[in-house]
CSV table of N, CA and C in Angstrom, one decimal:
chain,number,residue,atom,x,y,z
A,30,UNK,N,92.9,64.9,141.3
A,30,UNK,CA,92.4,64.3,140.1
A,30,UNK,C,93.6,63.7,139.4
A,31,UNK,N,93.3,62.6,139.5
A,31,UNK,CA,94.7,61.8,138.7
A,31,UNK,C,94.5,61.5,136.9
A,32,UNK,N,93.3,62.2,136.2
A,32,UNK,CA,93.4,62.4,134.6
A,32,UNK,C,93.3,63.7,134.2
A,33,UNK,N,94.2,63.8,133.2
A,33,UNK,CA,94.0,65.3,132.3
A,33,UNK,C,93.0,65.2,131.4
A,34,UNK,N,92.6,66.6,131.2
A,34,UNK,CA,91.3,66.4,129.9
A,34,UNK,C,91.8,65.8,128.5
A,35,UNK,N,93.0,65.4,128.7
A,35,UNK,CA,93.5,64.8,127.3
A,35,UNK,C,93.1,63.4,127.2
A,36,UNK,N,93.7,63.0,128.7
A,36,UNK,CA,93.3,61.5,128.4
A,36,UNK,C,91.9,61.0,128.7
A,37,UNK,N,91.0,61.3,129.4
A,37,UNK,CA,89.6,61.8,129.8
A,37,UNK,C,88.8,61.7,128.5
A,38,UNK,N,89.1,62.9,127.7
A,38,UNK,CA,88.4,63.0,126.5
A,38,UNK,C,88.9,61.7,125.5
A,39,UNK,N,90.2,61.2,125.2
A,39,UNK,CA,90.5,60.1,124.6
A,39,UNK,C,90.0,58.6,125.2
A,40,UNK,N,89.6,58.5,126.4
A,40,UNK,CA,88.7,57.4,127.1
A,40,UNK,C,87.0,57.7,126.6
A,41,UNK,N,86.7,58.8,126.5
A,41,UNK,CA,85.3,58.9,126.9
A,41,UNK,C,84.9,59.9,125.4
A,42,UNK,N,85.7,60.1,124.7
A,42,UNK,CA,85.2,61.3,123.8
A,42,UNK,C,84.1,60.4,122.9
A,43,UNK,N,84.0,59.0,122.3
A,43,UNK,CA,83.2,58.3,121.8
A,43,UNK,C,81.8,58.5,122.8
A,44,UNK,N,81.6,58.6,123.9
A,44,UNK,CA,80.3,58.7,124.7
A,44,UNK,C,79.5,59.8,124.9
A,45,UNK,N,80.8,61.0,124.7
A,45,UNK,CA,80.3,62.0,124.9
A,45,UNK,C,79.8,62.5,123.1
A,46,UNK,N,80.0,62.4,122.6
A,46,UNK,CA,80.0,62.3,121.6
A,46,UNK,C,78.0,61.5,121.1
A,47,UNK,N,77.8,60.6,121.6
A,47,UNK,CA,76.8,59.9,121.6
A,47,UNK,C,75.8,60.7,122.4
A,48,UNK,N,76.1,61.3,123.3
A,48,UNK,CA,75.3,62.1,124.4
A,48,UNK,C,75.1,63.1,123.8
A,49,UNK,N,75.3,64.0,122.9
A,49,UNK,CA,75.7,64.8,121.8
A,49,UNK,C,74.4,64.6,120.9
A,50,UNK,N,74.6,63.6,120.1
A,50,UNK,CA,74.1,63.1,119.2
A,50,UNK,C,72.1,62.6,119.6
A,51,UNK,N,72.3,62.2,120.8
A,51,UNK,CA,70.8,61.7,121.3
A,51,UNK,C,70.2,63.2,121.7
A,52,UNK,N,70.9,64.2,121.8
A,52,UNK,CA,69.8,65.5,122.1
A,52,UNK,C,69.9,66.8,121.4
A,53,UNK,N,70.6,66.0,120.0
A,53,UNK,CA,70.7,67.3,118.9
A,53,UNK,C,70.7,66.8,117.4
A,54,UNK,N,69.8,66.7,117.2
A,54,UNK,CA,69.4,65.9,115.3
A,54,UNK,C,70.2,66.7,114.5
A,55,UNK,N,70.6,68.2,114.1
A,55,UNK,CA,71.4,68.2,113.8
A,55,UNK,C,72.6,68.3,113.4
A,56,UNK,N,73.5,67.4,111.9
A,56,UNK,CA,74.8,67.5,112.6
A,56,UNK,C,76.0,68.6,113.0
A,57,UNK,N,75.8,69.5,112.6
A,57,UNK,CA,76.5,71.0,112.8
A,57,UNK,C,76.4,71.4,114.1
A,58,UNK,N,75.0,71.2,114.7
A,58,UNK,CA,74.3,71.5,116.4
A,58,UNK,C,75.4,70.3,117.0
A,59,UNK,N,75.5,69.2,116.5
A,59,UNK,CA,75.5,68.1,117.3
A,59,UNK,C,77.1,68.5,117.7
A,60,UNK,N,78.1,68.8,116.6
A,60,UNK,CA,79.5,69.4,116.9
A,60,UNK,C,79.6,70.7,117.3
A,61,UNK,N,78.6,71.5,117.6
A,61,UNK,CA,78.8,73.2,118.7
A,61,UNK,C,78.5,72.2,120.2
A,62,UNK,N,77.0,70.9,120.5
A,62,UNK,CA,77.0,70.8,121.2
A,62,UNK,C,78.1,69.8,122.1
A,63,UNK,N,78.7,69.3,120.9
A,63,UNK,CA,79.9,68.2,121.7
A,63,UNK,C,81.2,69.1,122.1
A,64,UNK,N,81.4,70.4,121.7
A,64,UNK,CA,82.4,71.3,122.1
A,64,UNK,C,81.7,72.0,123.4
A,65,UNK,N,80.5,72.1,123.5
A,65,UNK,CA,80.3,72.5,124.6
A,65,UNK,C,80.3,72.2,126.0
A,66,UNK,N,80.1,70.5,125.8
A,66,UNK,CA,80.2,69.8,126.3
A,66,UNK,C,81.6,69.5,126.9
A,67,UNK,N,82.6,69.2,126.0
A,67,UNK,CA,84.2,69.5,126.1
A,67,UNK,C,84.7,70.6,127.0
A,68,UNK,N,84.3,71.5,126.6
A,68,UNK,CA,84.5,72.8,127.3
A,68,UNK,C,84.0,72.5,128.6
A,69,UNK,N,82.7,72.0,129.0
A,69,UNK,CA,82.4,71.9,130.1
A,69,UNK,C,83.2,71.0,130.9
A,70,UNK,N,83.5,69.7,130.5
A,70,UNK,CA,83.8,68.8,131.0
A,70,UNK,C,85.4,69.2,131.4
A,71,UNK,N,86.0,70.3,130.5
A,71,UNK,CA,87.5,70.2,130.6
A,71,UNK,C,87.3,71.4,132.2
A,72,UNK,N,86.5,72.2,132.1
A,72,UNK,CA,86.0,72.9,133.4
A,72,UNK,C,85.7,72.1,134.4
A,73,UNK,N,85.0,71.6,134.5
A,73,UNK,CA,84.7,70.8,135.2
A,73,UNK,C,85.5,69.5,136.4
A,74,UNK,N,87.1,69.2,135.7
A,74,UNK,CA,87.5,68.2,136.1
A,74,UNK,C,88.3,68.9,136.9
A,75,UNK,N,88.8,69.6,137.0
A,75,UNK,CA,89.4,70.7,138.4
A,75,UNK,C,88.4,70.7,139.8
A,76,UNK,N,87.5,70.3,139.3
A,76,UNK,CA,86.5,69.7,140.9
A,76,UNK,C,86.0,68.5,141.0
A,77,UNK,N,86.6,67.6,139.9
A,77,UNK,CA,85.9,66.4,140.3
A,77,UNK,C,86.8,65.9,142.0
A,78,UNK,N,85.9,65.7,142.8
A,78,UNK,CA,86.5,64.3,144.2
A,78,UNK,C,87.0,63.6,143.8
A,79,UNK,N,86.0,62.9,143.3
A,79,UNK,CA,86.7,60.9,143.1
A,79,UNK,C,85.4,60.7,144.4
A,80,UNK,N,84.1,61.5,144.3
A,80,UNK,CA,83.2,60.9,144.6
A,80,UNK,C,82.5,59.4,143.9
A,81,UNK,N,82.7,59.9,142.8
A,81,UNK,CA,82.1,58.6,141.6
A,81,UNK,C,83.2,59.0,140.8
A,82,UNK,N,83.0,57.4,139.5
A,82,UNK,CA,83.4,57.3,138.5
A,82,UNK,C,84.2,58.5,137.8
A,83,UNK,N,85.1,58.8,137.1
A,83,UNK,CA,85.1,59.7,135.9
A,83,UNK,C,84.2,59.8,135.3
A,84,UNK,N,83.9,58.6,135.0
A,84,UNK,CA,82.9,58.5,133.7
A,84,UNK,C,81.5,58.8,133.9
A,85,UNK,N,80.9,58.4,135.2
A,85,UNK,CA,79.6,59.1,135.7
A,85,UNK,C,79.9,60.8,136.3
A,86,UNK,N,80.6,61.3,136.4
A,86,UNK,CA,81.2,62.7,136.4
A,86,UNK,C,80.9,63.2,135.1
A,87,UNK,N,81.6,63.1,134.5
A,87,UNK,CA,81.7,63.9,133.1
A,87,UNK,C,80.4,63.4,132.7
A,88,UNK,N,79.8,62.1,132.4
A,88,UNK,CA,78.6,62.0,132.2
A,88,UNK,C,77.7,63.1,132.3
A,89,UNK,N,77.2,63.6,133.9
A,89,UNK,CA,76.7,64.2,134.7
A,89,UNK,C,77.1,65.8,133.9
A,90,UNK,N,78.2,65.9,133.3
A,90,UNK,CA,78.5,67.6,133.3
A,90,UNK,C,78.0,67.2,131.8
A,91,UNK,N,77.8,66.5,130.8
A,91,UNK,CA,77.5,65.7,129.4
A,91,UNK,C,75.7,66.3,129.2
A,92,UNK,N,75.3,65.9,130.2
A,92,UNK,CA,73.8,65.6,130.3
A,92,UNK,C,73.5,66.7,130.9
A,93,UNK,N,73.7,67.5,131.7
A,93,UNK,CA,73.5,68.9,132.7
A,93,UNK,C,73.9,69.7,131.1
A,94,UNK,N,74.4,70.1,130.4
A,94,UNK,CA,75.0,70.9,129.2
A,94,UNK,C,74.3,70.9,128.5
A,95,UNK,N,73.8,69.3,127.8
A,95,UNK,CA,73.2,69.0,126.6
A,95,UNK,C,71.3,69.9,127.1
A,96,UNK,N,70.7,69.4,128.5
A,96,UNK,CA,69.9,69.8,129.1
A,96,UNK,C,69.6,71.6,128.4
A,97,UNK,N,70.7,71.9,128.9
A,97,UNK,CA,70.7,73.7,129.0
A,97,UNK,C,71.1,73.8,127.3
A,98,UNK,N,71.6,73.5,126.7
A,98,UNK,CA,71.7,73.4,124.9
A,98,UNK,C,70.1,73.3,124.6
A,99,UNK,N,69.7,72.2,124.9
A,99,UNK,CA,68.3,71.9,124.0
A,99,UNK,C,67.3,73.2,125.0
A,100,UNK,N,67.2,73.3,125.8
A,100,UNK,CA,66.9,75.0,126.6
A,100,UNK,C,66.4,75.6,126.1
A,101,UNK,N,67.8,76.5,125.8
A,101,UNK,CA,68.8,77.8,124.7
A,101,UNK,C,67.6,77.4,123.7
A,102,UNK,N,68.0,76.3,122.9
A,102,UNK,CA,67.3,76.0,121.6
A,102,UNK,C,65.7,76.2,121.5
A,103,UNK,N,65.5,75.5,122.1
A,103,UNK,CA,63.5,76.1,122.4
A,103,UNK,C,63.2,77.3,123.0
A,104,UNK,N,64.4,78.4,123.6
A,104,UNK,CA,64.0,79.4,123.4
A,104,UNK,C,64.1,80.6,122.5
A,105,UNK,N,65.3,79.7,121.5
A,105,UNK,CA,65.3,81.0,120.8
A,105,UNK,C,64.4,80.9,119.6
A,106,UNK,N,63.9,82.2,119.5
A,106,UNK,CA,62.8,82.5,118.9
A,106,UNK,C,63.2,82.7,117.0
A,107,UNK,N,64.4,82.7,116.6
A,107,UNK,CA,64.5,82.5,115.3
A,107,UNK,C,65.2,81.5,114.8
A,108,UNK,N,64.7,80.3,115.5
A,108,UNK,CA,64.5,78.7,115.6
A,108,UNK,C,64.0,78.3,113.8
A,109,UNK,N,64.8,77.8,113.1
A,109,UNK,CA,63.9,77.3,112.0
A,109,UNK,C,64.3,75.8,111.7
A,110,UNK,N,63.6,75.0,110.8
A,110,UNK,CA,63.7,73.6,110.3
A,110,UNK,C,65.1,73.5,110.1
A,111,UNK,N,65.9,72.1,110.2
A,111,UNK,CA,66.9,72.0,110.0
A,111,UNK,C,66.5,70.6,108.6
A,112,UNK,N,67.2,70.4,107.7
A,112,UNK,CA,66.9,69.7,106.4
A,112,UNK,C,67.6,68.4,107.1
A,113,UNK,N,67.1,67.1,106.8
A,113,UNK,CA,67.3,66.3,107.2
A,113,UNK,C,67.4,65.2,106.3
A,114,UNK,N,67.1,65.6,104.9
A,114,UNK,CA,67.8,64.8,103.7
A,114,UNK,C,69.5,64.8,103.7
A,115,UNK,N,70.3,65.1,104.5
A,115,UNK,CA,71.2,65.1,103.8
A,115,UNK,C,71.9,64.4,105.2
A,116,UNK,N,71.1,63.3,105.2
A,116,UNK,CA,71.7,62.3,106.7
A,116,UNK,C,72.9,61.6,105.8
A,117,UNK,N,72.8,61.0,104.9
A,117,UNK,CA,73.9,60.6,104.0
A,117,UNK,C,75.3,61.0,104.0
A,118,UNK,N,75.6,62.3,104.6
A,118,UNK,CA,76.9,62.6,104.1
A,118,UNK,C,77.9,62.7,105.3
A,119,UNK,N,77.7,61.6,106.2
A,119,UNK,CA,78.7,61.1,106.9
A,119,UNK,C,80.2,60.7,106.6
A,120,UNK,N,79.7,60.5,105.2
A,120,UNK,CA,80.8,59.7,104.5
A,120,UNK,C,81.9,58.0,104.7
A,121,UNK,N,80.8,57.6,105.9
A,121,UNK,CA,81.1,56.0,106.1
A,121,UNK,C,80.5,55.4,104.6
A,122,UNK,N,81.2,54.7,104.4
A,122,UNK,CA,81.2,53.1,103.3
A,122,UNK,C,81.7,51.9,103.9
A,123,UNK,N,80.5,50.7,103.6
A,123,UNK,CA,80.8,49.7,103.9
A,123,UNK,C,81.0,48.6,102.6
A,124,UNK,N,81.7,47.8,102.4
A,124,UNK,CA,81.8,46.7,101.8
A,124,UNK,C,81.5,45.8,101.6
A,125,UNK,N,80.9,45.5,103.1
A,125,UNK,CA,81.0,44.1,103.0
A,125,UNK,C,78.8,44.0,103.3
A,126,UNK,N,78.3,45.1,102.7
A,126,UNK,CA,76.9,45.1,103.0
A,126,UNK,C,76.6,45.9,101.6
A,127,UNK,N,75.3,45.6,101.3
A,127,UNK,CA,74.3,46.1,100.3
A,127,UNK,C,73.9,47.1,100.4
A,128,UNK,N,74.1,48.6,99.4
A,128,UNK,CA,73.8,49.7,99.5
A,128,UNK,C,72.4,49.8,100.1
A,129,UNK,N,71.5,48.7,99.9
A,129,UNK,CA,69.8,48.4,100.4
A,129,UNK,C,70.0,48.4,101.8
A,130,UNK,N,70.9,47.2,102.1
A,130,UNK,CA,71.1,46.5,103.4
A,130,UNK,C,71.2,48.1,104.2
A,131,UNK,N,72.3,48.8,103.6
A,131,UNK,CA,73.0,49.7,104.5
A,131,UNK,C,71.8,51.0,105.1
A,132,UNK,N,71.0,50.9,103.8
A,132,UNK,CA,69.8,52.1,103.4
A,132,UNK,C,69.0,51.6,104.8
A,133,UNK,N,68.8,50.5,105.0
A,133,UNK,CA,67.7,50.1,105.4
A,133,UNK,C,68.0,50.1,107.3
A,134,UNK,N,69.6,49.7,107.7
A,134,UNK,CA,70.2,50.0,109.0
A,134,UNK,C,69.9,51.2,109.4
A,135,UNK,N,70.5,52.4,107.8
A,135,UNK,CA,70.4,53.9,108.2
A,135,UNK,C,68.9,54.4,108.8
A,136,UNK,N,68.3,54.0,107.8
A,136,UNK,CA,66.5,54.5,108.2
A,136,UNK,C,65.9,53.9,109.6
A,137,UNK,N,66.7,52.5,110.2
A,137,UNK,CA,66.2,52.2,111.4
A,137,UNK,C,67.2,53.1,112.5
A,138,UNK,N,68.1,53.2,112.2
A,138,UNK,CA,68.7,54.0,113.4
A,138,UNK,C,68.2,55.3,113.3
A,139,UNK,N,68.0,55.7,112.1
A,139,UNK,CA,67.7,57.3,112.4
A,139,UNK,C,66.0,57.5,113.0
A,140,UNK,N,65.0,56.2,112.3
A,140,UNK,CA,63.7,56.0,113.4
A,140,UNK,C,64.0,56.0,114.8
A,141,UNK,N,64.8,55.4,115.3
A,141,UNK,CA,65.4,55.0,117.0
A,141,UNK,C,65.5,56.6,117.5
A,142,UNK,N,66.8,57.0,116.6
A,142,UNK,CA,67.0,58.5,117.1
A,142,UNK,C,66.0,59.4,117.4
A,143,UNK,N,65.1,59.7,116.1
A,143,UNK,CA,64.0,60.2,116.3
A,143,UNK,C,63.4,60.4,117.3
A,144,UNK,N,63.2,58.4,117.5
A,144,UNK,CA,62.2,58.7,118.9
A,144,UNK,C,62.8,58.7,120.2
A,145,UNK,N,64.1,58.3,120.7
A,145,UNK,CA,64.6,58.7,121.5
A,145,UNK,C,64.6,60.3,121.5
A,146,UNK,N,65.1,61.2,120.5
A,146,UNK,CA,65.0,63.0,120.7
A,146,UNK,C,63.4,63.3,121.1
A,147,UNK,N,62.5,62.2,120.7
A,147,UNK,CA,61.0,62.6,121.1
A,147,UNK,C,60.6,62.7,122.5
A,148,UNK,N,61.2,61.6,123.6
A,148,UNK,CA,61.1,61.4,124.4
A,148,UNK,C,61.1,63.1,125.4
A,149,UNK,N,60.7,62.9,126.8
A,149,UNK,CA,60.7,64.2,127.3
A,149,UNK,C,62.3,64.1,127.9
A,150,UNK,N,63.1,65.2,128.1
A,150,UNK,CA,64.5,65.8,128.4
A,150,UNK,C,64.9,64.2,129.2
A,151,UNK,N,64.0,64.5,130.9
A,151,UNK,CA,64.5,63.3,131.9
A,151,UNK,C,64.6,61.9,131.4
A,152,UNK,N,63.7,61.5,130.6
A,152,UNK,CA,63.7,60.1,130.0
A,152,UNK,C,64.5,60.0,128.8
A,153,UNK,N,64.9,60.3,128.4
A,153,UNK,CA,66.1,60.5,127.3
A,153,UNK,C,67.5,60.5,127.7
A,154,UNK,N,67.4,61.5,128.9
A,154,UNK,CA,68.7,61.3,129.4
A,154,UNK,C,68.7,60.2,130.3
A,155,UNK,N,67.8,59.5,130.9
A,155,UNK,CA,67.8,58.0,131.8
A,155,UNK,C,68.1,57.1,130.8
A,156,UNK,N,67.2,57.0,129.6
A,156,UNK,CA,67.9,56.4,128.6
A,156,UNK,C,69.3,56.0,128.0
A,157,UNK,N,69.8,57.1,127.6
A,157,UNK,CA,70.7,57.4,127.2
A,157,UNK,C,71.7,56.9,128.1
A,158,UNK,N,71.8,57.4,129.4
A,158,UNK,CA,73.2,56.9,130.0
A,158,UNK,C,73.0,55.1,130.5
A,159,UNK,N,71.2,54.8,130.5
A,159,UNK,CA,71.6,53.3,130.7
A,159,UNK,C,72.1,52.6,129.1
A,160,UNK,N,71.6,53.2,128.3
A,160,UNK,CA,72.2,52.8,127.0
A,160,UNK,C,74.5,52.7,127.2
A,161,UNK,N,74.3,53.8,127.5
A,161,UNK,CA,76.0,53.8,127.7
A,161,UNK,C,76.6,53.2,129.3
A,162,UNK,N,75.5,52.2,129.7
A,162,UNK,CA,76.5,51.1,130.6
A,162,UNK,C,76.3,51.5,132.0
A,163,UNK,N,75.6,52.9,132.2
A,163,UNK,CA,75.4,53.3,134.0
A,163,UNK,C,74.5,52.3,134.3
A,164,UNK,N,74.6,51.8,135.5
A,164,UNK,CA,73.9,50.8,136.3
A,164,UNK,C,72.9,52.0,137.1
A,165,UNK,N,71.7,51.4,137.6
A,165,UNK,CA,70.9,52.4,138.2
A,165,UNK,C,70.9,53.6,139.0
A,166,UNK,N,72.1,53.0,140.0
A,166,UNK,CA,72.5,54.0,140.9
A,166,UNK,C,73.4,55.3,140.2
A,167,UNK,N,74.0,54.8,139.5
A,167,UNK,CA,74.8,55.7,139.0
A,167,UNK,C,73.9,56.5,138.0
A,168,UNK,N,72.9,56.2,137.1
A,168,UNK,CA,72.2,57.2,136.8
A,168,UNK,C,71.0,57.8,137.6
A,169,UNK,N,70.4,57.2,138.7
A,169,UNK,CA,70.1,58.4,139.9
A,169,UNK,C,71.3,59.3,140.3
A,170,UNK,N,72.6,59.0,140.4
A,170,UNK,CA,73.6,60.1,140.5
A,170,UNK,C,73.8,61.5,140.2
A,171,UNK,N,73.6,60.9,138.8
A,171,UNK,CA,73.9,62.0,137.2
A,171,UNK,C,72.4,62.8,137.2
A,172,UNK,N,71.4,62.1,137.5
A,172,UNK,CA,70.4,62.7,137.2
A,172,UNK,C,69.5,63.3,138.2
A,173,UNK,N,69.9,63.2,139.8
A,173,UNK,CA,69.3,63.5,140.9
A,173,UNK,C,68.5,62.9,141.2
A,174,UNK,N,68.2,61.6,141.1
A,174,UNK,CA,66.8,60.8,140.7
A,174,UNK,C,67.2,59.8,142.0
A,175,UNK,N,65.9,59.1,142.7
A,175,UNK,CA,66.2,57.9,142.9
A,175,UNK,C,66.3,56.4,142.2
A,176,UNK,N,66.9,55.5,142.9
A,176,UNK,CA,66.9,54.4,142.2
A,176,UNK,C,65.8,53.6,141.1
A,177,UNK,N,65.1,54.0,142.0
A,177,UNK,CA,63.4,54.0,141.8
A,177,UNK,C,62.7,54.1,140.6
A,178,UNK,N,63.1,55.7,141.0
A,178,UNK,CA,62.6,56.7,140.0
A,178,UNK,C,63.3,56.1,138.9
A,179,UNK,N,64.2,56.1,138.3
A,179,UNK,CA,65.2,55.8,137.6
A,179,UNK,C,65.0,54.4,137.0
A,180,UNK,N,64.4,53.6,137.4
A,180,UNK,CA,63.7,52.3,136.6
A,180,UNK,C,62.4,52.3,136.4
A,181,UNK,N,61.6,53.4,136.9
A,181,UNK,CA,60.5,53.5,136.1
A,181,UNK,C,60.3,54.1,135.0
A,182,UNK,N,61.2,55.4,135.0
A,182,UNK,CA,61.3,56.3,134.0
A,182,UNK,C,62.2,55.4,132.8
A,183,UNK,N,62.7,54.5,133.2
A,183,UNK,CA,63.5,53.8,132.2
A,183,UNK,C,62.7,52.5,131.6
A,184,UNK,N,61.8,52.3,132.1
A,184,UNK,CA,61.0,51.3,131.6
A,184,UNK,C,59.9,52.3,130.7
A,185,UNK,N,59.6,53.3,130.8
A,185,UNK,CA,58.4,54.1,130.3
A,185,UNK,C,59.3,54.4,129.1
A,186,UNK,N,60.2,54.9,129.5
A,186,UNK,CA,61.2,55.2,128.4
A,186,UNK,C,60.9,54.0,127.2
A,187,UNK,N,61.2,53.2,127.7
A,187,UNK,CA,61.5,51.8,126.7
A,187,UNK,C,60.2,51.8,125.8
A,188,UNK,N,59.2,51.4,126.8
A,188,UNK,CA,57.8,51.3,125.9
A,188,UNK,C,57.6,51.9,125.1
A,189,UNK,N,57.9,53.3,125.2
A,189,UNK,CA,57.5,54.7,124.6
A,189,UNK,C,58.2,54.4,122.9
A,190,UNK,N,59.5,53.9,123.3
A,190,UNK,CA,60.3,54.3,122.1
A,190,UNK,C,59.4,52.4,121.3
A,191,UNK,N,59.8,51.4,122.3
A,191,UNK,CA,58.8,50.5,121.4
A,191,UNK,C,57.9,50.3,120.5
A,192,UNK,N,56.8,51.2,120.8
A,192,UNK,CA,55.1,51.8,120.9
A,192,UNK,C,55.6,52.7,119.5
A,193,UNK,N,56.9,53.3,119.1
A,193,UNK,CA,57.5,54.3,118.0
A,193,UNK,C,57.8,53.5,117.2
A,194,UNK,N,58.6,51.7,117.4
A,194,UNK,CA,59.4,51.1,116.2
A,194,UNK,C,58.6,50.4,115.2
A,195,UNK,N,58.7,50.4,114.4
A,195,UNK,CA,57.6,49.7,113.4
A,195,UNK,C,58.3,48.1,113.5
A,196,UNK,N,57.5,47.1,114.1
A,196,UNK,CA,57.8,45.1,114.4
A,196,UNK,C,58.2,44.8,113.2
A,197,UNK,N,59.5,44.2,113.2
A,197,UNK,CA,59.5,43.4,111.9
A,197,UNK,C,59.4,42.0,112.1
């Protein structure tokens, strides 16, 4: 293996990070699940070949993790609402945009999110990693899927979340 988990996570921590974020609405869940994910991946790289990519590797340990997280979560039984008014306190400000303008980006990305977390586990995560740049084969890799399989589910995917966006 010619990367350390230092430089690995400093190339890829933005993606994993996203991968995180698409299967945990939460943001407190979303940073237990991006450390778990870390942990996994820093485990993990002690066996990668150099079959595939780094990046479809750790992908692969990203999406196998977040999988078994969202799991855990639907099983445990003292599961309650998480408040979701307080999407605001990211603490980004922008300048050069309209508190409206900005209101109105936030409420369309967090509709997207929504309905991408709505989607079933497999289509979310086909999603997701074509969203972050895997070409088909490589997410039949990550996902055990055929190529096939993998553009259908990605096309249903699409519709699904379409069929959710309100046309402007």
């Amino acid at each position: 293996m010619g990367q350390g988990f230092e430089d690995v996570f400093a190339q890829y921590g933005a993606i994993l990070s996203r991968v995180a974020n698409s299967y945990e609405a939460n943001e407190a869940m979303q940073q237990e699940l991006l450390q778990e994910i870390a942990i996994a991946v820093w485990q993990g790289l002690s066996r990668f070949k150099g079959d595939s990519s780094v990046k479809t590797y750790i992908l692969k340990i990203a999406h196998n993790r977040a999988v078994t997280h969202v799991a855990n979560q639907v099983k445990r039984l003292d599961t309650h609402q998480y408040d979701h008014d307080d999407l605001g306190s990211d603490g980004f400000a922008s300048t050069t945009h309209s508190p409206e303008e900005m209101s109105s980006q936030h409420q369309s990305l967090e509709r997207l999110l929504r309905a991408v977390r709505a989607l079933p586990l497999q289509s979310r995560q086909v999603l997701t990693l074509s969203l972050e740049g895997l070409s088909y084969d490589e997410i039949a890799d990550v996902c055990g899927l055929t190529k096939n399989h993998v553009g259908v589910i990605l096309k249903r995917a699409k519709q699904s979340i379409m069929q959710e966006q309100p046309h402007a």
